[in-house]
């Protein structure tokens, strides 16, 4: 009996050891449902995990599964996650790591993808855009095969790098797939922020799960009411539009006409702290318009010629040039500074089918040199620039910290060169400076306006952004766009509530409704001494000109407030205060 027992114990110990070995290597099966899966352990993965944990906090946490690559060591992945995301930041959520091939049906079944709430496919790094998108496409094919014809509620969020590949992935995955083209989103945010300073901070607040978020809900008691009445009916939320039941393709209508009436089945889109923090107050009346206030409107974006400098080389720089060509006045200039040779640039343009001679509004100027070397930067007419965009170079995208270090070095050099130019100009006599001042047609900037240049710096790693925020000497040098962080927020938002994707598309596309930041001086009446009125009253003035106020930033307080909770409380407003509208 002792012999048989010893043999049995030997088998049990061996079986348990094998199971433990598979678990530590990330190869054990996972039996779960309603969990979240992130496929691919990239630099963006950590940002996505933190956002998902934040979103799950109101539910007491949840399970997030990371399916890392076959070559990744699960212990190393666990260690990186543990070292980067503290236990407190997980907010009750648990993270499980498995290894496998995302194109293998067996490996996908091992993490129970068919029972997951959502699956996020992160774009691979260290390869070309087309190869990365092909990898995502193959993963979508595998996931679609597992779904079959069954009525699964799992939806798939696919991160792509090239907007030209979106259609084929969407067709392959069908209605279950939502595509997020990260490079295109970053390009639009960078250009928009450069032309509208302050907008980068607004987008950072709108996206993600900190503060107010987008919610859609049908309110039967609002049927038959106009949007103008609805806008004044939510004391703890800001209505921004409607999801119209009989409107296709997605029914989203942001900032609809004030007299548009809500029909049965329509949903109200709001910016609110949470889905249980707002409800319509039907007895609310539209606030009276403050006396002496009128909305002055926004100046034309094409009112003057511009000079724009692009530092470093992005893979989609041709798309950025086309966006700029549509946005600026004829006769504007775009300068590109990079150590990539002119021949290489022409080859890239040729492959992408881009012809710079067909640009209508801008003239392209090429400069070859390193953006981290002062003597190379001094070749560029920096003092004449209206805006400077310091882009994350495509060759350093796989090393975010290295890319950020180079961008910060470029930023400080540009500021130093511009400051030296200003000091030399200040030494000149007033009469000499007037002779060099702006021409009447607005084609050149005055030397007095040399500090009016908007500098936008793209940051990839959130740790760099955190350091920049606490370092006053760096924080004040430019406006920072945390591209990986914003894309991670968008991916997490769509994973939690896929209906938000249509709203984000409206906010980020050319023909949609983008947020805007403008000074309170645009409201005639806030031009001298501060005026005393409420946010709700100011919102009424703006709404008369088809602008929805989302929030504000008072110059004294400095904090950006979206969806203010005490909308009817009067306070002092200065012409320097900023308003956020849609």
Coordinates of C-alpha atoms in Angstrom, one line a residue:
X1 CA 0.0 0.0 0.0
X2 CA 2.9 2.3 0.8
X3 CA 4.3 1.7 -2.7
X4 CA 1.1 2.5 -4.4
X5 CA 0.6 5.6 -2.4
X6 CA 4.1 6.8 -3.2
X7 CA 3.5 6.3 -6.9
X8 CA 0.2 8.1 -6.7
X9 CA 1.8 11.0 -4.8
X10 CA 4.5 11.2 -7.4
X11 CA 2.0 11.5 -10.3
X12 CA 0.1 14.2 -8.4
X13 CA 3.2 16.2 -7.6
X14 CA 4.3 16.0 -11.2
X15 CA 0.8 17.0 -12.5
X16 CA 0.6 19.9 -10.1
X17 CA 4.2 21.0 -11.0
X18 CA 3.3 20.9 -14.7
X19 CA 0.2 23.0 -14.1
X20 CA 2.1 25.6 -12.0
X21 CA 4.8 25.7 -14.7
X22 CA 2.2 26.4 -17.4
X23 CA 0.6 29.1 -15.2
X24 CA 3.9 30.9 -14.5
X25 CA 4.7 30.8 -18.2
X26 CA 1.4 32.3 -19.1
X27 CA 0.1 29.2 -20.9
X28 CA -2.7 28.0 -18.6
X29 CA -6.3 28.4 -19.8
X30 CA -8.4 31.2 -18.4
X31 CA -12.1 30.5 -17.8
X32 CA -13.9 33.9 -17.4
X33 CA -16.7 35.9 -18.9
X34 CA -17.5 39.6 -19.3
X35 CA -13.8 40.4 -18.9
X36 CA -11.6 42.7 -21.0
X37 CA -8.8 41.5 -23.2
X38 CA -5.8 43.6 -24.5
X39 CA -3.9 41.8 -27.3
X40 CA -0.3 42.9 -27.6
X41 CA 2.1 44.2 -25.0
X42 CA 3.3 47.5 -26.4
X43 CA 4.2 50.8 -24.9
X44 CA 0.6 51.9 -25.2
X45 CA -0.6 48.8 -23.3
X46 CA 0.3 50.2 -19.9
X47 CA -1.7 53.4 -20.6
X48 CA -4.7 51.3 -21.8
X49 CA -4.6 49.2 -18.7
X50 CA -4.6 52.2 -16.4
X51 CA -7.6 53.7 -18.2
X52 CA -9.6 50.5 -18.1
X53 CA -8.9 50.1 -14.4
X54 CA -10.2 53.7 -13.9
X55 CA -13.3 52.9 -15.9
X56 CA -14.0 49.7 -13.9
X57 CA -13.7 51.5 -10.6
X58 CA -17.4 52.3 -10.3
X59 CA -18.1 48.6 -10.6
X60 CA -15.6 47.6 -7.9
X61 CA -13.0 46.6 -10.4
X62 CA -12.9 43.8 -13.0
X63 CA -10.5 41.4 -14.7
X64 CA -8.3 42.6 -17.5
X65 CA -6.4 40.0 -19.5
X66 CA -3.2 40.8 -21.5
X67 CA -2.4 38.4 -24.3
X68 CA 1.3 39.1 -24.8
X69 CA 3.3 37.7 -27.7
X70 CA 4.8 34.3 -27.9
X71 CA 8.3 35.7 -27.4
X72 CA 7.4 37.8 -24.3
X73 CA 8.2 36.4 -20.9
X74 CA 5.1 36.5 -18.7
X75 CA 7.2 37.1 -15.6
X76 CA 8.8 40.1 -17.3
X77 CA 5.4 41.4 -18.4
X78 CA 4.0 41.0 -14.9
X79 CA 7.0 42.8 -13.5
X80 CA 6.7 45.8 -15.9
X81 CA 3.0 46.1 -15.2
X82 CA 3.6 45.9 -11.4
X83 CA 6.5 48.5 -11.5
X84 CA 4.6 50.9 -13.7
X85 CA 1.0 50.7 -12.4
X86 CA 0.9 50.7 -8.6
X87 CA -1.8 48.7 -6.8
X88 CA -3.7 51.8 -5.9
X89 CA -4.0 52.8 -9.6
X90 CA -5.7 49.4 -10.4
X91 CA -8.7 50.5 -8.2
X92 CA -9.8 47.0 -7.4
X93 CA -9.1 45.5 -10.9
X94 CA -7.0 42.4 -11.5
X95 CA -4.6 41.9 -14.4
X96 CA -3.9 38.4 -15.8
X97 CA -1.1 37.8 -18.3
X98 CA -1.1 35.0 -20.9
X99 CA 1.3 34.4 -23.8
X100 CA 0.3 33.3 -27.3
X101 CA -0.2 33.9 -30.9
X102 CA -3.1 36.3 -31.5
X103 CA -3.7 34.7 -34.9
X104 CA -4.0 31.2 -33.3
X105 CA -7.6 30.1 -32.6
X106 CA -6.4 27.9 -29.8
X107 CA -4.5 30.7 -28.1
X108 CA -7.4 33.0 -28.4
X109 CA -9.8 30.4 -26.9
X110 CA -7.3 30.0 -24.0
X111 CA -8.2 33.5 -22.9
X112 CA -12.0 33.0 -23.5
X113 CA -12.3 35.8 -26.2
X114 CA -15.7 34.5 -27.1
X115 CA -17.0 35.4 -23.6
X116 CA -15.2 38.7 -23.2
X117 CA -16.9 42.1 -23.0
X118 CA -14.5 43.7 -25.4
X119 CA -11.2 42.9 -27.1
X120 CA -8.6 45.6 -27.8
X121 CA -6.0 44.8 -30.5
X122 CA -2.9 47.0 -30.2
X123 CA -0.9 47.7 -33.3
X124 CA 2.6 46.0 -33.2
X125 CA 5.6 48.3 -33.0
X126 CA 9.0 48.0 -34.7
X127 CA 7.7 47.4 -38.2
X128 CA 6.1 49.3 -41.1
X129 CA 2.6 50.6 -40.9
X130 CA 1.3 48.2 -43.6
X131 CA 2.9 45.1 -41.9
X132 CA 1.5 46.2 -38.5
X133 CA -2.0 46.7 -40.0
X134 CA -1.7 43.3 -41.7
X135 CA -1.0 41.7 -38.4
X136 CA -4.1 43.4 -36.9
X137 CA -6.2 42.2 -39.9
X138 CA -5.1 38.6 -39.3
X139 CA -6.1 38.9 -35.7
X140 CA -9.5 40.3 -36.6
X141 CA -10.0 37.4 -39.0
X142 CA -9.2 34.9 -36.2
X143 CA -11.6 36.6 -33.8
X144 CA -14.3 36.7 -36.4
X145 CA -13.9 33.0 -37.0
X146 CA -14.4 32.3 -33.3
X147 CA -17.5 34.4 -33.2
X148 CA -19.1 32.5 -36.1
X149 CA -22.7 33.2 -36.6
X150 CA -23.5 33.3 -32.9
X151 CA -25.0 36.3 -31.4
X152 CA -22.0 37.5 -29.3
X153 CA -22.0 40.8 -27.6
X154 CA -18.2 41.0 -27.7
X155 CA -16.9 43.9 -29.8
X156 CA -13.5 44.4 -31.2
X157 CA -11.4 47.6 -31.1
X158 CA -8.6 47.4 -33.7
X159 CA -5.8 50.0 -33.6
X160 CA -4.4 50.8 -37.0
X161 CA -1.6 53.0 -38.2
X162 CA -2.6 53.8 -41.8
X163 CA -6.0 55.2 -42.5
X164 CA -6.0 53.6 -46.0
X165 CA -6.3 50.2 -44.3
X166 CA -9.3 51.0 -42.2
X167 CA -11.9 50.0 -44.8
X168 CA -10.5 46.5 -45.4
X169 CA -10.3 45.8 -41.7
X170 CA -13.9 47.2 -41.2
X171 CA -15.2 45.0 -44.0
X172 CA -13.4 41.9 -42.7
X173 CA -14.6 42.3 -39.1
X174 CA -18.1 43.5 -39.9
X175 CA -20.3 45.4 -37.4
X176 CA -18.4 43.9 -34.5
X177 CA -15.2 45.9 -35.2
X178 CA -14.4 49.5 -34.4
X179 CA -11.3 50.9 -36.0
X180 CA -9.1 53.5 -34.3
X181 CA -6.4 55.0 -36.6
X182 CA -3.9 56.2 -34.0
X183 CA -1.5 58.1 -36.4
X184 CA -4.4 60.0 -38.0
X185 CA -5.8 61.0 -34.6
X186 CA -2.5 62.2 -33.4
X187 CA -1.8 64.3 -36.6
X188 CA -5.2 66.0 -36.3
X189 CA -4.7 66.7 -32.6
X190 CA -1.3 68.2 -33.2
X191 CA -2.4 70.4 -36.1
X192 CA -5.6 71.5 -34.3
X193 CA -3.7 72.4 -31.1
X194 CA -1.1 74.4 -33.0
X195 CA -3.8 76.5 -34.6
X196 CA -5.9 76.8 -31.5
X197 CA -3.7 77.0 -28.4
X198 CA -5.2 75.5 -25.3
X199 CA -7.2 72.9 -27.2
X200 CA -4.7 70.1 -26.4
X201 CA -5.6 70.4 -22.7
X202 CA -9.3 70.4 -23.6
X203 CA -9.0 67.1 -25.5
X204 CA -7.0 65.6 -22.7
X205 CA -9.9 66.4 -20.3
X206 CA -12.6 65.2 -22.7
X207 CA -11.0 61.9 -23.5
X208 CA -10.7 59.2 -20.8
X209 CA -12.5 58.5 -17.5
X210 CA -11.3 61.3 -15.3
X211 CA -13.8 64.1 -14.8
X212 CA -16.8 64.2 -17.1
X213 CA -17.5 61.7 -19.9
X214 CA -19.9 61.3 -22.8
X215 CA -23.2 59.5 -22.0
X216 CA -26.2 58.7 -24.2
X217 CA -29.7 58.1 -22.9
X218 CA -33.3 58.3 -24.0
X219 CA -35.6 60.5 -21.9
X220 CA -39.3 59.9 -22.8
X221 CA -40.3 63.1 -20.9
X222 CA -38.2 65.2 -23.3
X223 CA -40.0 64.1 -26.5
X224 CA -41.4 67.1 -28.3
X225 CA -39.1 69.6 -26.7
X226 CA -36.5 71.6 -28.6
X227 CA -32.8 71.2 -28.1
X228 CA -32.7 74.8 -26.8
X229 CA -35.1 73.8 -24.0
X230 CA -33.1 70.5 -23.3
X231 CA -29.8 72.4 -23.1
X232 CA -31.2 74.3 -20.1
X233 CA -32.8 71.3 -18.4
X234 CA -29.7 69.5 -17.1
X235 CA -28.2 71.3 -14.0
X236 CA -25.4 68.8 -13.6
X237 CA -24.6 68.0 -17.2
X238 CA -23.9 69.7 -20.5
X239 CA -26.0 68.4 -23.5
X240 CA -23.9 68.5 -26.6
X241 CA -26.1 66.8 -29.1
X242 CA -28.6 64.0 -30.0
X243 CA -28.5 60.5 -31.4
X244 CA -31.4 60.7 -33.8
X245 CA -33.2 57.3 -34.2
X246 CA -34.0 57.7 -37.9
X247 CA -30.7 59.4 -38.9
X248 CA -28.1 57.3 -40.7
X249 CA -25.4 56.0 -40.6
X250 CA -24.9 56.5 -36.9
X251 CA -27.5 59.1 -36.0
X252 CA -25.1 61.4 -34.1
X253 CA -25.9 65.1 -34.4
X254 CA -23.6 67.3 -32.3
X255 CA -24.7 70.9 -31.7
X256 CA -28.0 70.6 -33.5
X257 CA -30.2 73.6 -34.4
X258 CA -31.7 75.2 -31.3
X259 CA -35.3 74.6 -32.6
X260 CA -34.7 70.9 -33.4
X261 CA -37.4 68.8 -31.7
X262 CA -36.7 65.5 -30.0
X263 CA -38.7 62.5 -31.3
X264 CA -39.4 59.2 -29.8
X265 CA -36.3 57.0 -29.7
X266 CA -33.9 59.9 -29.8
X267 CA -31.1 59.9 -27.2
X268 CA -29.6 62.9 -25.6
X269 CA -25.8 63.1 -25.6
X270 CA -24.3 64.8 -22.5
X271 CA -21.0 65.5 -20.8
X272 CA -21.5 64.3 -17.2
X273 CA -19.5 63.1 -14.3
X274 CA -21.3 59.6 -14.3
X275 CA -24.4 58.0 -15.7
X276 CA -26.2 58.3 -12.4
X277 CA -25.3 62.0 -11.7
X278 CA -27.7 63.7 -14.1
X279 CA -31.3 63.9 -15.0
X280 CA -33.5 66.6 -16.7
X281 CA -35.2 69.2 -14.5
X282 CA -38.3 69.8 -16.5
X283 CA -39.2 72.9 -14.5
X284 CA -35.9 74.7 -15.5
X285 CA -36.3 77.7 -17.7
X286 CA -33.8 79.0 -20.1
X287 CA -31.6 81.7 -18.3
X288 CA -32.2 85.2 -19.2
X289 CA -29.6 86.7 -21.5
X290 CA -27.3 89.0 -19.6
X291 CA -27.7 92.6 -20.6
X292 CA -24.9 94.1 -22.7
X293 CA -23.5 90.8 -23.8
X294 CA -23.3 89.7 -27.4
X295 CA -21.3 86.9 -29.0
X296 CA -18.7 88.5 -31.2
X297 CA -18.0 85.3 -33.2
X298 CA -14.7 83.8 -34.1
X299 CA -12.2 85.3 -36.5
X300 CA -11.6 83.5 -39.8
X301 CA -8.9 80.8 -39.5
X302 CA -7.7 81.9 -42.9
X303 CA -7.4 85.6 -42.1
X304 CA -3.7 85.8 -42.5
X305 CA -0.8 83.9 -44.1
X306 CA 1.0 81.6 -41.7
X307 CA 4.5 80.1 -41.3
X308 CA 4.6 76.7 -39.8
X309 CA 7.6 74.6 -38.9
X310 CA 7.5 70.8 -38.6
X311 CA 10.5 69.4 -36.7
X312 CA 11.3 65.7 -37.3
X313 CA 9.7 63.3 -39.7
X314 CA 6.5 61.4 -39.2
X315 CA 5.4 58.6 -41.4
X316 CA 2.2 60.4 -42.2
X317 CA 3.7 63.9 -42.8
X318 CA 2.1 63.9 -46.2
X319 CA -1.3 63.7 -44.7
X320 CA -0.5 66.5 -42.3
X321 CA 0.6 68.7 -45.2
X322 CA -2.8 68.0 -46.9
X323 CA -4.6 69.0 -43.8
X324 CA -2.6 72.2 -43.5
X325 CA -3.2 73.0 -47.1
X326 CA -7.0 73.0 -46.5
X327 CA -6.8 75.0 -43.3
X328 CA -4.5 78.0 -44.0
X329 CA -4.6 81.0 -46.3
X330 CA -3.1 81.1 -49.7
X331 CA 0.6 82.1 -49.6
X332 CA 1.3 80.3 -46.3
X333 CA 4.6 78.5 -45.8
X334 CA 5.4 75.1 -44.2
X335 CA 9.1 74.4 -43.3
X336 CA 10.2 70.8 -42.6
X337 CA 13.4 70.3 -40.5
X338 CA 14.8 66.8 -40.4
X339 CA 18.1 64.9 -40.9
X340 CA 16.4 62.8 -43.6
X341 CA 17.9 63.7 -47.0
X342 CA 15.8 65.4 -49.7
X343 CA 16.1 62.2 -51.8
X344 CA 14.6 60.1 -49.1
X345 CA 11.8 62.6 -48.6
X346 CA 11.0 62.6 -52.3
X347 CA 11.0 58.8 -52.3
X348 CA 8.5 58.7 -49.4
X349 CA 6.2 61.2 -51.1
X350 CA 6.4 59.2 -54.3
X351 CA 5.5 55.9 -52.6
X352 CA 2.5 57.6 -50.9
X353 CA 1.4 59.3 -54.1
X354 CA 1.9 62.8 -52.7
X355 CA 2.9 65.6 -55.1
X356 CA 3.9 68.8 -53.3
X357 CA 3.5 70.8 -56.5
X358 CA -0.2 70.3 -56.2
X359 CA -0.5 72.0 -52.9
X360 CA -2.7 75.0 -53.4
X361 CA -2.3 77.1 -50.2
X362 CA 1.1 76.4 -48.9
X363 CA 4.7 76.5 -50.2
X364 CA 6.9 73.8 -48.9
X365 CA 10.5 74.5 -47.7
X366 CA 12.9 71.7 -46.9
X367 CA 15.7 72.0 -44.4
X368 CA 18.2 69.1 -43.8
X369 CA 19.7 69.0 -40.3
X370 CA 19.4 67.7 -36.8
X371 CA 16.8 69.3 -34.6
X372 CA 18.9 68.7 -31.5
X373 CA 21.8 70.8 -32.9
X374 CA 21.6 74.6 -32.4
X375 CA 23.6 75.5 -35.5
X376 CA 21.3 73.4 -37.7
X377 CA 18.2 75.0 -36.2
X378 CA 19.6 78.5 -36.7
X379 CA 19.3 78.0 -40.5
X380 CA 15.5 78.1 -40.1
X381 CA 13.9 81.5 -39.8
X382 CA 12.5 80.7 -36.4
X383 CA 11.5 84.3 -35.4
X384 CA 9.1 84.4 -38.3
X385 CA 7.2 81.3 -37.4
X386 CA 3.5 81.4 -36.3
X387 CA 3.6 77.9 -35.0
X388 CA 6.1 75.1 -34.4
X389 CA 5.2 71.4 -34.2
X390 CA 7.9 69.2 -32.6
X391 CA 6.9 65.7 -33.8
X392 CA 7.9 62.3 -32.5
X393 CA 10.3 61.0 -35.2
X394 CA 9.2 57.8 -36.7
X395 CA 12.6 56.2 -36.2
X396 CA 12.3 56.6 -32.4
X397 CA 8.6 55.6 -31.9
X398 CA 9.7 52.2 -30.5
X399 CA 11.7 54.1 -27.8
X400 CA 9.3 56.6 -26.3
X401 CA 11.7 57.9 -23.6
X402 CA 14.4 58.5 -26.2
X403 CA 12.0 60.3 -28.5
X404 CA 10.7 62.5 -25.7
X405 CA 14.2 63.4 -24.6
X406 CA 15.1 64.6 -28.1
X407 CA 11.9 66.5 -28.5
X408 CA 12.4 68.3 -25.2
X409 CA 16.0 69.2 -26.3
X410 CA 14.6 70.6 -29.5
X411 CA 12.0 72.6 -27.7
X412 CA 14.6 74.2 -25.4
X413 CA 16.9 75.0 -28.3
X414 CA 14.1 76.7 -30.2
X415 CA 13.1 78.7 -27.2
X416 CA 16.7 79.8 -26.7
X417 CA 17.2 80.8 -30.3
X418 CA 13.9 82.8 -30.4
X419 CA 14.8 84.5 -27.1
X420 CA 18.2 85.5 -28.5
X421 CA 16.5 86.9 -31.6
X422 CA 14.1 88.9 -29.4
X423 CA 16.9 90.3 -27.3
X424 CA 18.7 91.5 -30.4
X425 CA 15.5 93.1 -31.7
X426 CA 14.9 94.8 -28.4
X427 CA 18.3 96.4 -28.6
X428 CA 17.3 98.1 -31.8
X429 CA 15.7 101.6 -31.7
X430 CA 12.0 102.0 -31.8
X431 CA 12.2 103.7 -35.2
X432 CA 14.2 100.9 -36.7
X433 CA 11.7 98.3 -35.4
X434 CA 8.8 100.2 -37.0
X435 CA 10.5 100.1 -40.3
X436 CA 10.7 96.4 -40.1
X437 CA 7.2 95.9 -38.9
X438 CA 4.4 94.0 -40.5
X439 CA 3.2 94.7 -44.0
X440 CA -0.4 95.9 -44.4
X441 CA -1.5 92.8 -46.2
X442 CA -0.8 90.6 -43.1
X443 CA 1.8 88.5 -44.9
X444 CA 4.6 89.1 -42.3
X445 CA 4.6 89.1 -38.5
X446 CA 5.8 92.1 -36.5
X447 CA 8.9 91.7 -34.4
X448 CA 6.8 92.8 -31.5
X449 CA 4.8 89.7 -32.0
X450 CA 7.9 87.4 -31.9
X451 CA 6.6 85.7 -28.7
X452 CA 3.2 84.9 -30.2
X453 CA 4.5 81.7 -31.7
X454 CA 2.6 78.6 -30.7
X455 CA 4.9 75.7 -29.9
X456 CA 3.4 72.2 -29.7
X457 CA 5.6 69.3 -28.5
X458 CA 4.5 65.7 -29.0
X459 CA 5.2 63.4 -26.0
X460 CA 4.9 59.6 -26.2
X461 CA 5.6 58.5 -22.6
X462 CA 3.3 59.6 -19.7
X463 CA 6.3 59.7 -17.4
X464 CA 7.8 62.5 -19.5
X465 CA 4.5 64.4 -19.3
X466 CA 4.4 64.0 -15.5
X467 CA 8.0 65.4 -15.2
X468 CA 7.2 68.3 -17.5
X469 CA 4.1 69.3 -15.5
X470 CA 5.9 69.6 -12.2
X471 CA 8.9 71.3 -13.8
X472 CA 7.8 74.9 -14.2
X473 CA 10.8 75.8 -16.4
X474 CA 9.7 73.1 -18.9
X475 CA 5.9 73.3 -18.5
X476 CA 5.7 76.9 -19.6
X477 CA 7.8 76.4 -22.7
X478 CA 5.2 74.8 -24.9
X479 CA 1.8 73.0 -25.1
X480 CA 2.3 69.3 -24.8
X481 CA 0.3 66.6 -26.7
X482 CA 0.6 63.2 -25.1
X483 CA -0.2 61.2 -28.2
X484 CA 0.1 57.7 -26.8
X485 CA -1.9 58.7 -23.8
X486 CA -4.8 60.2 -25.8
X487 CA -5.0 57.2 -28.1
X488 CA -5.0 54.9 -25.1
X489 CA -7.9 56.9 -23.6
X490 CA -9.9 56.6 -26.9
X491 CA -9.2 52.9 -27.1
X492 CA -10.4 52.4 -23.5
X493 CA -13.5 54.6 -24.0
X494 CA -14.6 52.6 -27.1
X495 CA -14.0 49.3 -25.3
X496 CA -16.2 50.3 -22.4
X497 CA -19.0 51.9 -24.5
X498 CA -18.7 51.4 -28.2
X499 CA -21.4 54.0 -29.0
X500 CA -18.9 56.7 -27.9
X501 CA -16.9 55.9 -31.1
X502 CA -19.4 57.8 -33.3
X503 CA -19.2 60.8 -31.0
X504 CA -15.4 60.8 -31.2
X505 CA -15.5 60.5 -35.0
X506 CA -17.6 63.7 -35.1
X507 CA -15.2 65.5 -32.8
X508 CA -12.1 64.5 -34.8
X509 CA -13.1 64.6 -38.4
X510 CA -12.8 67.5 -40.8
X511 CA -16.5 67.8 -41.4
X512 CA -17.5 67.3 -37.7
X513 CA -17.8 69.6 -34.8
X514 CA -14.5 70.3 -33.0
X515 CA -14.1 71.9 -29.6
X516 CA -12.8 75.5 -29.6
X517 CA -11.2 77.7 -27.0
X518 CA -11.8 81.5 -27.2
X519 CA -11.3 84.4 -24.8
X520 CA -14.3 85.9 -23.0
X521 CA -13.6 89.1 -24.9
X522 CA -15.4 87.4 -27.8
X523 CA -18.5 88.2 -25.7
X524 CA -19.1 91.9 -26.3
X525 CA -19.5 93.3 -22.8
X526 CA -16.5 91.6 -21.3
X527 CA -14.0 94.0 -22.8
X528 CA -13.0 96.2 -19.9
X529 CA -13.9 95.7 -16.3
X530 CA -15.0 92.2 -15.3
X531 CA -18.6 91.5 -15.7
X532 CA -20.8 89.6 -13.2
X533 CA -23.0 86.9 -14.6
X534 CA -23.5 83.1 -14.5
X535 CA -22.1 80.4 -16.7
X536 CA -25.6 79.5 -17.7
X537 CA -26.3 83.0 -18.9
X538 CA -23.1 83.1 -20.9
X539 CA -24.0 79.8 -22.4
X540 CA -27.3 81.3 -23.6
X541 CA -25.5 84.1 -25.4
X542 CA -23.2 81.6 -27.1
X543 CA -26.0 79.3 -28.0
X544 CA -27.7 82.2 -29.9
X545 CA -24.7 82.0 -32.2
X546 CA -24.9 78.2 -32.5
X547 CA -22.0 77.6 -30.0
X548 CA -22.4 75.3 -27.0
X549 CA -20.3 76.2 -24.0
X550 CA -18.7 73.1 -22.4
X551 CA -16.6 74.9 -19.7
X552 CA -14.1 77.6 -18.9
X553 CA -10.7 78.4 -17.5
X554 CA -10.5 81.6 -15.4
X555 CA -7.2 83.4 -15.6
X556 CA -7.1 83.8 -11.8
X557 CA -7.8 80.2 -10.9
X558 CA -5.9 78.6 -13.8
X559 CA -7.9 75.3 -13.7
X560 CA -9.8 74.0 -16.7
X561 CA -13.4 73.3 -15.7
X562 CA -15.6 71.2 -18.0
X563 CA -19.3 70.7 -17.1
X564 CA -19.4 73.2 -14.2
X565 CA -21.8 72.1 -11.5
X566 CA -23.0 75.5 -10.3
X567 CA -24.1 76.9 -13.6
X568 CA -26.6 79.4 -12.3
X569 CA -24.2 81.0 -9.7
X570 CA -23.0 84.4 -10.7
X571 CA -19.3 85.2 -10.6
X572 CA -16.9 87.8 -12.0
X573 CA -15.6 87.3 -15.5
X574 CA -12.6 88.9 -17.1
X575 CA -11.9 89.5 -20.8
X576 CA -8.8 87.2 -20.3
X577 CA -10.8 84.2 -19.1
X578 CA -11.1 81.4 -21.6
X579 CA -14.3 79.7 -22.7
X580 CA -14.6 76.2 -24.2
X581 CA -17.2 75.7 -26.9
X582 CA -18.4 73.3 -29.5

